[in-house]
């Protein structure tokens, strides 16, 4: 069973990451490149290539985009310290982005598998899609209400505070969805709603609005596209995991009857 679970998770993570990487490069990468030019306005000219932090932003499906921002007090780039490694333009940058997405895809597929196992749900494309959408709601959409995906040059609160709020929101939303969708009695539904709303009532860590050259329309477009890609990513993980689980199960039955 463990072999079947791992195999299905690898297949699901691979398929979802291939599609998500293609969508990222087509839809969000151009916006990041455009935002990099605004980030350098008034200070210094930017090279056309993405730096390491920008390449990671391309894989914002894996770690929320706000987790990649510069630490408090840092500018967009620090030229006073040793130069950080950065993927070369072209194939190396695409490979770096794809690898980060693949690692995250397999990790999330394993998490989805663990959730289905804990819930004692038979993995099928339909049940996998339902859990995948729940994963998108908990990991991507709910945190984005307070901390939307960010482009280069956009200010933010200290990284540790944002990461802590993100983690708290993911856990609270996941537990809330479980109480609402699985337990489904009035008391648990009420408790689930409270858990989902609580992080937003507490409020995401913010800073006073800083001057940014990035147009609001560009930032909104990036956030919308990132969330749309995230939905496709999670839905594909669920669908592919359910399909791969059935496929490997049929192959195991065929070998046992051979």
Coordinates of C-alpha atoms in Angstrom, one line a residue:
X1 CA 0.0 0.0 0.0
X2 CA 2.9 2.4 0.8
X3 CA 4.4 1.8 -2.6
X4 CA 1.1 2.4 -4.3
X5 CA 0.6 5.6 -2.3
X6 CA 4.1 6.9 -3.1
X7 CA 3.8 6.0 -6.8
X8 CA 0.4 7.7 -7.1
X9 CA 1.8 10.8 -5.3
X10 CA 4.8 11.0 -7.6
X11 CA 2.6 10.8 -10.7
X12 CA 0.1 13.4 -9.4
X13 CA 2.9 15.8 -8.4
X14 CA 4.7 15.4 -11.7
X15 CA 1.6 15.9 -13.9
X16 CA 0.4 18.9 -11.8
X17 CA 3.8 20.6 -11.7
X18 CA 4.3 20.2 -15.5
X19 CA 1.0 22.0 -16.2
X20 CA 1.5 24.6 -13.4
X21 CA 5.1 25.4 -14.6
X22 CA 3.8 26.0 -18.1
X23 CA 1.1 28.3 -16.9
X24 CA 3.5 30.2 -14.6
X25 CA 5.9 30.8 -17.4
X26 CA 3.1 31.9 -19.8
X27 CA 1.0 34.0 -17.4
X28 CA 3.0 35.2 -14.3
X29 CA 6.6 35.3 -15.5
X30 CA 6.0 38.2 -17.9
X31 CA 4.3 40.2 -15.0
X32 CA 7.3 39.5 -12.8
X33 CA 9.7 40.7 -15.4
X34 CA 7.6 43.8 -15.9
X35 CA 7.5 44.5 -12.2
X36 CA 11.3 44.1 -11.9
X37 CA 11.7 47.2 -14.2
X38 CA 9.5 49.2 -11.8
X39 CA 11.5 47.9 -8.8
X40 CA 14.6 49.5 -10.2
X41 CA 13.1 52.8 -11.1
X42 CA 14.8 55.8 -9.4
X43 CA 17.6 53.7 -8.0
X44 CA 19.5 51.7 -10.5
X45 CA 18.9 49.9 -13.8
X46 CA 18.0 46.2 -13.5
X47 CA 19.5 43.5 -15.7
X48 CA 16.8 41.8 -17.8
X49 CA 17.4 38.5 -16.1
X50 CA 15.6 37.5 -13.0
X51 CA 17.6 37.3 -9.8
X52 CA 17.3 34.3 -7.5
X53 CA 14.4 35.6 -5.5
X54 CA 12.5 36.4 -8.6
X55 CA 13.0 32.9 -9.9
X56 CA 11.6 31.6 -6.7
X57 CA 8.6 33.9 -7.1
X58 CA 7.8 32.1 -10.3
X59 CA 7.2 29.0 -8.1
X60 CA 4.9 30.9 -5.8
X61 CA 2.5 28.0 -5.9
X62 CA 4.9 26.2 -3.7
X63 CA 5.6 28.8 -1.0
X64 CA 3.3 31.8 -0.9
X65 CA 4.7 34.8 -2.8
X66 CA 4.8 36.9 0.4
X67 CA 7.3 34.5 1.9
X68 CA 9.8 35.4 -0.8
X69 CA 9.9 39.2 -0.1
X70 CA 13.0 40.8 1.1
X71 CA 13.6 41.1 4.8
X72 CA 12.6 44.3 6.6
X73 CA 14.8 47.2 5.9
X74 CA 16.2 45.6 2.7
X75 CA 15.8 47.2 -0.7
X76 CA 14.9 45.3 -3.8
X77 CA 18.5 44.2 -4.3
X78 CA 21.5 44.3 -2.0
X79 CA 24.6 45.2 -4.0
X80 CA 26.8 45.8 -1.0
X81 CA 27.2 42.1 -0.2
X82 CA 28.5 39.1 -2.1
X83 CA 26.4 38.4 -5.2
X84 CA 23.9 35.6 -4.7
X85 CA 23.7 32.7 -7.0
X86 CA 21.1 33.1 -9.6
X87 CA 19.9 30.8 -12.4
X88 CA 21.0 31.8 -15.9
X89 CA 18.4 33.1 -18.3
X90 CA 16.7 30.6 -20.5
X91 CA 16.7 26.9 -19.9
X92 CA 18.4 27.0 -16.5
X93 CA 15.8 29.4 -15.1
X94 CA 12.9 27.4 -16.5
X95 CA 14.5 24.2 -15.0
X96 CA 14.9 25.9 -11.6
X97 CA 11.3 27.0 -11.6
X98 CA 10.1 23.6 -12.7
X99 CA 12.1 21.7 -10.1
X100 CA 10.7 23.9 -7.3
X101 CA 7.2 23.3 -8.5
X102 CA 7.8 19.6 -8.9
X103 CA 9.1 19.3 -5.3
X104 CA 6.1 21.2 -4.0
X105 CA 3.7 19.2 -6.1
X106 CA 4.9 15.8 -4.9
X107 CA 4.9 17.1 -1.3
X108 CA 1.3 18.4 -1.6
X109 CA 0.2 15.1 -3.3
X110 CA 1.7 13.2 -0.3
X111 CA -0.2 15.6 2.1
X112 CA -3.4 15.0 0.1
X113 CA -2.8 11.2 0.3
X114 CA -2.3 11.5 4.1
X115 CA -5.6 13.4 4.5
X116 CA -7.5 10.9 2.4
X117 CA -6.0 8.1 4.4
X118 CA -6.9 9.8 7.7
X119 CA -10.5 10.4 6.5
X120 CA -10.7 6.8 5.2
X121 CA -11.8 7.9 1.8
X122 CA -11.1 5.7 -1.2
X123 CA -9.0 7.7 -3.6
X124 CA -10.9 8.3 -6.8
X125 CA -10.7 11.2 -9.3
X126 CA -13.9 12.6 -7.8
X127 CA -12.8 12.3 -4.1
X128 CA -9.3 13.5 -5.0
X129 CA -10.8 16.6 -6.7
X130 CA -12.8 17.4 -3.6
X131 CA -9.8 17.2 -1.3
X132 CA -7.7 19.1 -3.9
X133 CA -10.1 22.0 -3.9
X134 CA -10.2 22.0 -0.1
X135 CA -6.4 22.1 -0.2
X136 CA -6.5 25.1 -2.5
X137 CA -9.0 26.9 -0.2
X138 CA -6.8 26.3 2.9
X139 CA -3.3 26.7 1.4
X140 CA -3.8 29.3 -1.3
X141 CA -7.1 31.2 -1.2
X142 CA -7.6 31.8 2.5
X143 CA -4.1 33.2 3.2
X144 CA -4.3 35.3 0.0
X145 CA -7.2 37.2 1.5
X146 CA -4.8 38.8 4.0
X147 CA -1.5 38.3 2.2
X148 CA -2.1 38.3 -1.6
X149 CA 0.7 37.1 -3.9
X150 CA 3.3 39.9 -4.3
X151 CA 5.3 41.2 -7.1
X152 CA 8.9 42.4 -6.8
X153 CA 9.1 45.9 -5.3
X154 CA 6.0 45.6 -3.1
X155 CA 6.6 46.3 0.6
X156 CA 5.5 43.9 3.3
X157 CA 5.6 43.2 7.0
X158 CA 8.6 41.2 8.5
X159 CA 8.9 37.8 7.0
X160 CA 8.6 35.8 10.2
X161 CA 5.3 37.5 11.0
X162 CA 3.9 36.8 7.6
X163 CA 5.0 33.2 7.6
X164 CA 3.5 32.6 11.1
X165 CA 0.2 34.2 10.0
X166 CA 0.1 32.1 6.9
X167 CA 0.7 28.9 8.8
X168 CA -1.9 29.8 11.4
X169 CA -4.4 30.5 8.6
X170 CA -3.7 27.3 6.7
X171 CA -4.2 25.2 9.9
X172 CA -7.3 27.0 11.0
X173 CA -8.9 26.9 7.6
X174 CA -8.1 23.2 7.1
X175 CA -9.6 22.3 10.5
X176 CA -12.6 24.5 9.8
X177 CA -13.3 22.8 6.5
X178 CA -13.0 19.4 8.2
X179 CA -15.5 20.4 10.8
X180 CA -17.9 21.8 8.2
X181 CA -17.6 19.2 5.5
X182 CA -16.9 16.0 7.4
X183 CA -18.5 16.3 10.8
X184 CA -21.5 18.3 9.5
X185 CA -23.5 18.9 12.7
X186 CA -24.6 22.4 13.8
X187 CA -22.1 22.7 16.6
X188 CA -19.1 21.7 14.4
X189 CA -20.3 23.8 11.5
X190 CA -20.4 26.8 13.8
X191 CA -16.9 26.0 15.2
X192 CA -15.6 25.5 11.7
X193 CA -16.8 28.9 10.6
X194 CA -15.2 30.5 13.6
X195 CA -11.9 28.9 12.8
X196 CA -12.0 30.0 9.2
X197 CA -12.9 33.6 10.1
X198 CA -10.6 34.0 13.2
X199 CA -7.3 34.6 11.4
X200 CA -8.8 37.3 9.3
X201 CA -10.4 39.0 12.3
X202 CA -7.0 38.9 14.0
X203 CA -5.6 40.5 10.7
X204 CA -2.6 39.7 8.6
X205 CA 0.6 41.5 9.5
X206 CA 0.8 44.7 7.5
X207 CA 3.1 47.7 7.4
X208 CA 2.3 51.3 6.6
X209 CA 1.8 51.7 2.8
X210 CA 5.2 52.1 1.3
X211 CA 6.0 53.9 -2.0
X212 CA 5.9 51.4 -4.8
X213 CA 6.3 52.0 -8.5
X214 CA 4.4 48.8 -9.4
X215 CA 1.0 49.8 -10.8
X216 CA -2.0 48.5 -8.7
X217 CA -3.5 47.0 -11.9
X218 CA -0.3 44.9 -12.5
X219 CA -0.3 43.7 -8.9
X220 CA -4.0 42.7 -9.0
X221 CA -3.5 40.9 -12.3
X222 CA -0.6 39.0 -10.8
X223 CA -2.6 38.0 -7.7
X224 CA -5.5 36.9 -9.8
X225 CA -3.4 34.8 -12.2
X226 CA -1.5 33.2 -9.3
X227 CA -4.6 32.1 -7.6
X228 CA -6.1 30.8 -10.9
X229 CA -2.9 28.8 -11.5
X230 CA -3.1 27.6 -7.9
X231 CA -6.6 26.3 -8.4
X232 CA -5.6 24.4 -11.5
X233 CA -2.5 23.0 -9.7
X234 CA -4.5 21.7 -6.7
X235 CA -7.4 20.4 -8.8
X236 CA -4.9 18.4 -11.0
X237 CA -3.1 17.0 -8.0
X238 CA -6.4 15.6 -6.7
X239 CA -7.6 14.3 -10.0
X240 CA -4.3 12.8 -11.0
X241 CA -3.8 11.2 -7.5
X242 CA -7.2 9.5 -7.7
X243 CA -6.6 8.3 -11.3
X244 CA -3.1 7.0 -10.5
X245 CA -4.3 5.2 -7.4
X246 CA -6.8 3.3 -9.4
X247 CA -4.3 2.6 -12.2
X248 CA -1.6 1.2 -9.9
X249 CA -4.3 -0.8 -8.1
X250 CA -5.5 -2.4 -11.3
X251 CA -1.9 -3.2 -12.2
X252 CA -1.3 -4.9 -8.8
X253 CA -4.5 -7.0 -9.2
X254 CA -3.4 -8.0 -12.7
X255 CA 0.0 -9.2 -11.4
X256 CA -1.6 -11.1 -8.5
X257 CA -3.9 -13.0 -10.9
X258 CA -1.2 -13.7 -13.5

